[in-house]
Coordinates of C-alpha atoms in Angstrom, one line a residue:
X1 CA 72.8 80.8 98.8
X2 CA 74.0 84.3 99.4
X3 CA 77.4 83.6 98.1
X4 CA 75.9 82.0 95.0
X5 CA 78.4 79.1 95.0
X6 CA 78.9 75.7 96.4
X7 CA 80.0 75.0 100.0
X8 CA 79.7 71.7 101.9
X9 CA 81.1 70.0 104.9
X10 CA 81.0 66.2 104.9
X11 CA 81.2 65.8 108.9
X12 CA 81.6 68.0 111.8
X13 CA 82.8 67.0 115.3
X14 CA 82.8 69.5 118.2
X15 CA 83.7 69.2 121.8
X16 CA 82.8 72.8 123.2
X17 CA 85.9 74.8 124.1
X18 CA 88.2 71.9 123.5
X19 CA 88.2 70.4 120.0
X20 CA 86.7 71.1 116.5
X21 CA 87.1 68.8 113.5
X22 CA 85.9 69.2 110.0
X23 CA 85.9 66.4 107.2
X24 CA 85.5 66.8 103.5
X25 CA 85.3 70.5 103.3
X26 CA 84.5 71.9 99.8
X27 CA 84.3 75.4 98.5
X28 CA 83.9 76.7 95.0
X29 CA 84.4 80.4 93.7
X30 CA 81.6 82.2 91.9
X31 CA 82.9 80.8 88.6
X32 CA 82.6 77.1 89.7
X33 CA 86.4 76.7 90.2
X34 CA 87.5 74.8 93.3
X35 CA 88.8 77.4 95.8
X36 CA 89.3 75.1 98.7
X37 CA 89.0 71.4 99.4
X38 CA 90.4 69.6 102.4
X39 CA 89.7 65.9 103.7
X40 CA 90.5 66.8 107.3
X41 CA 90.9 69.8 109.5
X42 CA 91.3 69.6 113.3
X43 CA 91.9 72.3 116.0
X44 CA 92.4 71.8 119.8
X45 CA 92.3 74.6 122.3
X46 CA 94.8 74.9 125.0
X47 CA 92.8 76.8 127.4
X48 CA 89.4 78.6 127.4
X49 CA 89.4 81.8 125.2
X50 CA 89.1 85.2 126.9
X51 CA 88.4 88.7 125.6
X52 CA 92.2 89.2 125.3
X53 CA 93.5 86.0 123.9
X54 CA 92.8 82.8 122.0
X55 CA 95.3 80.1 122.4
X56 CA 95.3 76.9 120.2
X57 CA 97.3 73.9 121.2
X58 CA 97.5 72.3 117.7
X59 CA 96.0 72.5 114.1
X60 CA 96.1 69.6 111.7
X61 CA 95.2 69.9 108.0
X62 CA 95.5 67.0 105.7
X63 CA 95.1 66.3 102.0
X64 CA 94.1 69.8 100.9
X65 CA 93.9 71.8 97.6
X66 CA 93.7 75.5 97.4
X67 CA 93.5 77.5 94.0
X68 CA 93.8 81.2 93.9
X69 CA 92.9 82.9 90.6
X70 CA 93.1 86.6 89.7
X71 CA 90.9 87.7 86.8
X72 CA 89.8 91.2 85.8
X73 CA 92.0 92.6 88.7
X74 CA 90.1 90.7 91.4
X75 CA 91.0 87.6 93.3
X76 CA 88.4 84.7 93.3
X77 CA 88.1 84.9 97.1
X78 CA 87.0 88.5 97.0
X79 CA 83.3 87.6 97.3
X80 CA 84.0 86.3 100.8
X81 CA 85.6 89.5 101.9
X82 CA 82.8 91.6 100.3
X83 CA 80.3 89.5 102.2
X84 CA 81.6 90.2 105.6
X85 CA 82.6 93.7 104.9
X86 CA 80.5 96.4 106.7
X87 CA 79.4 99.5 104.9
X88 CA 78.8 101.4 108.2
X89 CA 81.3 104.1 109.2
X90 CA 83.9 102.9 111.6
X91 CA 83.3 104.2 115.2
X92 CA 86.1 105.6 117.3
X93 CA 86.8 102.9 120.0
X94 CA 88.9 103.5 123.1
X95 CA 92.4 102.2 122.8
X96 CA 93.0 99.0 124.6
X97 CA 95.4 95.9 124.2
X98 CA 95.1 94.1 120.9
X99 CA 93.4 90.8 120.8
X100 CA 96.1 88.0 120.5
X101 CA 95.8 84.7 118.7
X102 CA 98.4 82.1 119.5
X103 CA 98.8 78.6 117.8
X104 CA 101.4 76.5 119.4
X105 CA 101.7 73.8 116.7
X106 CA 100.4 73.6 113.0
X107 CA 101.0 70.8 110.7
X108 CA 99.9 70.6 107.0
X109 CA 100.3 67.4 105.1
X110 CA 99.9 66.8 101.5
X111 CA 98.6 70.2 100.2
X112 CA 98.5 71.3 96.5
X113 CA 98.4 75.1 95.8
X114 CA 98.0 77.1 92.6
X115 CA 98.2 80.9 92.1
X116 CA 97.1 81.8 88.5
X117 CA 97.0 85.4 87.3
X118 CA 94.9 85.6 84.2
X119 CA 95.4 89.3 83.9
X120 CA 99.0 88.6 82.9
X121 CA 99.9 88.0 79.2
X122 CA 103.3 86.6 80.2
X123 CA 104.0 83.4 78.3
X124 CA 104.1 80.2 80.4
X125 CA 107.1 78.1 79.3
X126 CA 107.5 74.5 80.4
X127 CA 110.3 74.0 82.9
X128 CA 110.6 77.7 83.5
X129 CA 109.5 79.9 86.5
X130 CA 106.5 82.0 85.7
X131 CA 105.2 84.3 88.3
X132 CA 101.8 84.3 86.7
X133 CA 101.3 80.6 87.2
X134 CA 102.6 79.2 90.5
X135 CA 101.8 75.5 91.1
X136 CA 103.1 73.7 94.2
X137 CA 102.5 70.0 94.8
X138 CA 102.7 67.9 98.0
X139 CA 103.3 70.8 100.4
X140 CA 104.2 69.6 103.9
X141 CA 104.9 72.2 106.5
X142 CA 105.3 72.4 110.3
X143 CA 104.9 75.8 112.1
X144 CA 105.5 76.3 115.9
X145 CA 104.7 79.3 118.2
X146 CA 102.5 81.2 115.9
X147 CA 101.3 84.6 117.3
X148 CA 98.9 87.0 115.5
X149 CA 98.9 90.5 117.1
X150 CA 96.9 93.1 115.0
X151 CA 98.7 92.8 111.5
X152 CA 101.9 91.3 112.8
X153 CA 102.5 87.5 112.6
X154 CA 105.3 85.8 114.4
X155 CA 106.2 82.2 113.6
X156 CA 109.0 79.7 113.6
X157 CA 109.0 77.6 110.5
X158 CA 110.4 74.1 111.4
X159 CA 109.8 72.5 108.1
X160 CA 108.5 73.2 104.5
X161 CA 108.9 71.0 101.5
X162 CA 107.2 71.1 98.2
X163 CA 107.8 70.5 94.4
X164 CA 107.0 73.3 92.0
X165 CA 105.4 73.1 88.4
X166 CA 108.5 74.1 86.7
X167 CA 110.7 71.2 88.4
X168 CA 112.3 72.9 91.3
X169 CA 112.0 70.8 94.3
X170 CA 112.3 72.4 97.8
X171 CA 113.4 69.6 100.0
X172 CA 113.7 71.6 103.2
X173 CA 113.2 75.1 104.4
X174 CA 113.2 76.5 108.0
X175 CA 113.5 79.9 109.7
X176 CA 112.1 82.3 112.4
X177 CA 110.2 85.1 110.8
X178 CA 108.0 88.1 111.5
X179 CA 105.5 89.3 108.9
X180 CA 103.7 92.6 109.0
X181 CA 102.6 95.6 107.0
X182 CA 105.9 97.1 107.9
X183 CA 108.1 94.4 106.6
X184 CA 109.4 90.8 106.9
X185 CA 112.4 89.5 109.0
X186 CA 113.9 86.2 108.7
X187 CA 116.4 84.8 111.2
X188 CA 118.5 81.8 110.7
X189 CA 116.9 80.7 107.4
X190 CA 117.8 77.6 105.6
X191 CA 116.9 76.5 102.1
X192 CA 117.8 73.1 100.6
X193 CA 116.9 72.1 97.1
X194 CA 118.3 69.3 94.7
X195 CA 121.7 71.2 94.2
X196 CA 121.7 74.2 96.6
X197 CA 122.1 74.6 100.4
X198 CA 121.7 78.2 101.5
X199 CA 122.0 79.8 105.0
X200 CA 121.1 83.5 105.5
X201 CA 119.4 86.3 107.5
X202 CA 117.1 88.7 105.7
X203 CA 115.1 91.9 106.3
X204 CA 112.5 93.5 104.0
X205 CA 111.2 97.0 104.8
X206 CA 107.8 98.3 103.7
X207 CA 105.3 101.0 104.6
X208 CA 102.0 99.2 103.9
X209 CA 100.7 95.9 102.7
X210 CA 100.3 97.5 99.2
X211 CA 104.2 98.0 99.1
X212 CA 104.5 94.2 98.4
X213 CA 102.6 94.7 95.2
X214 CA 105.5 96.6 93.8
X215 CA 108.2 94.5 95.4
X216 CA 110.9 95.0 92.9
X217 CA 111.1 98.7 93.2
X218 CA 109.5 99.4 96.6
X219 CA 110.6 96.8 99.1
X220 CA 114.0 97.7 100.7
X221 CA 116.0 94.5 101.3
X222 CA 118.9 93.5 103.5
X223 CA 120.4 90.1 103.2
X224 CA 123.5 88.3 104.9
X225 CA 124.3 85.1 103.0
X226 CA 126.3 83.1 105.4
X227 CA 129.6 81.3 104.9
X228 CA 129.1 77.7 104.0
X229 CA 126.2 78.4 101.5
X230 CA 126.3 76.6 98.2
X231 CA 124.3 77.7 95.2
X232 CA 123.8 75.1 92.3
X233 CA 123.6 76.4 88.7
X234 CA 121.1 73.6 88.0
X235 CA 118.5 75.6 90.1
X236 CA 119.3 78.8 88.1
X237 CA 118.1 77.1 84.8
X238 CA 114.5 77.4 86.0
X239 CA 114.9 81.2 85.6
X240 CA 117.2 81.4 82.6
X241 CA 117.7 78.7 79.8
X242 CA 121.2 80.1 79.3
X243 CA 122.5 77.9 82.1
X244 CA 120.4 74.8 81.3
X245 CA 123.3 72.6 80.9
X246 CA 125.5 73.8 83.8
X247 CA 125.8 71.5 86.9
X248 CA 128.5 73.7 88.5
X249 CA 128.2 74.4 92.2
X250 CA 129.3 77.7 93.8
X251 CA 130.3 78.4 97.4
X252 CA 129.4 82.0 98.3
X253 CA 128.8 84.5 101.1
X254 CA 128.0 88.2 100.8
X255 CA 126.0 91.0 102.3
X256 CA 123.5 92.8 100.1
X257 CA 121.3 95.9 100.6
X258 CA 118.9 97.8 98.5
X259 CA 116.0 97.1 96.2
X260 CA 115.8 94.1 93.7
X261 CA 116.1 96.6 90.8
X262 CA 119.2 98.4 92.5
X263 CA 121.1 96.3 94.9
X264 CA 124.5 97.0 96.5
X265 CA 126.8 94.0 97.4
X266 CA 129.8 94.0 99.5
X267 CA 132.1 91.3 101.1
X268 CA 131.4 88.9 98.3
X269 CA 133.4 85.7 98.4
X270 CA 132.7 83.2 95.6
X271 CA 134.5 79.9 95.1
X272 CA 134.2 77.1 92.7
X273 CA 136.7 74.1 92.4
X274 CA 140.1 76.0 92.7
X275 CA 138.9 79.5 91.7
X276 CA 138.1 82.2 94.3
X277 CA 136.8 85.7 93.5
X278 CA 136.7 88.6 96.2
X279 CA 134.5 91.4 95.0
X280 CA 131.9 94.2 95.7
X281 CA 129.8 96.5 93.7
X282 CA 126.1 97.1 92.6
X283 CA 123.6 95.6 90.1
X284 CA 120.9 97.8 88.5
X285 CA 118.0 96.5 86.5
X286 CA 117.1 93.1 87.8
X287 CA 115.0 91.0 87.2
X288 CA 115.1 92.1 83.6
X289 CA 118.5 90.5 82.8
X290 CA 118.9 91.8 79.3
X291 CA 118.6 95.5 80.7
X292 CA 120.7 94.8 83.8
X293 CA 123.9 96.8 84.4
X294 CA 126.6 95.2 86.6
X295 CA 129.2 97.4 88.2
X296 CA 131.6 94.9 90.0
X297 CA 134.9 95.7 91.5
X298 CA 137.2 92.6 91.6
X299 CA 139.5 92.8 94.6
X300 CA 141.3 89.6 94.1
X301 CA 141.1 86.5 91.9
X302 CA 142.9 83.2 92.3
X303 CA 142.6 80.2 89.8
X304 CA 144.1 77.1 88.8
X305 CA 145.3 75.9 85.4
X306 CA 142.5 73.3 85.1
X307 CA 139.9 75.9 86.0

């Protein structure tokens, strides 16, 4: 009643300090849109919680739907944050070790996710990526050894697969990563799609959570694309129609550093069929390709007559 929206739980099963299960959870936002819906959610504790730590053995979430909508510069879950937010001034508390939350195993099966930005007037084109409308179907993921300490999240992603609205199918993704207000670090990352197979390490440096809002110009990135990575041009067609009929695959490895809008690349080794290019340089202006400046130094080129 206080949220002025609809929230229901079909069934609840609780074994104190051991297990909690929820069935048919349903939540609408204040405009009547489905915010969250899940057929089953279960969490099992590994041991009794203390004042310092909560350890969960496993979490299972099945057949879910989550719709995030931004309208008039507010997200549709803001009413929940506002409800629990206190207007009282914060009191200075004595410093003590942070409370730690650990989840040993988390599995999510068959989840649909949508992120819609109604504040953006960018056109949504069929079979093309649009940041103002991200729709992922049939998400399946498996996380191991999750730990949350203050605003830092450590997790090992064992598996992630989904199919996006514009046609890209993420067959497999795995990595060990840390997410915080100071940045993101991904180790031993692997991404596999219909035509690409990439392996890399990456770091992104930020100052606060707000930095991510201005990702292109404000987040400093380092990436090491490893030898053996293959990029399929078929995947690139979701970002630009210029290569829509291209099925070529390119083997590549390089090291990149800088911002998306101003990236320096070195030790670049690109191969396709019998063609090989060794190069370095910088790219300024991405992601706006029509205004992008490429300053590339070609160290060596080898090619065949057929290529």
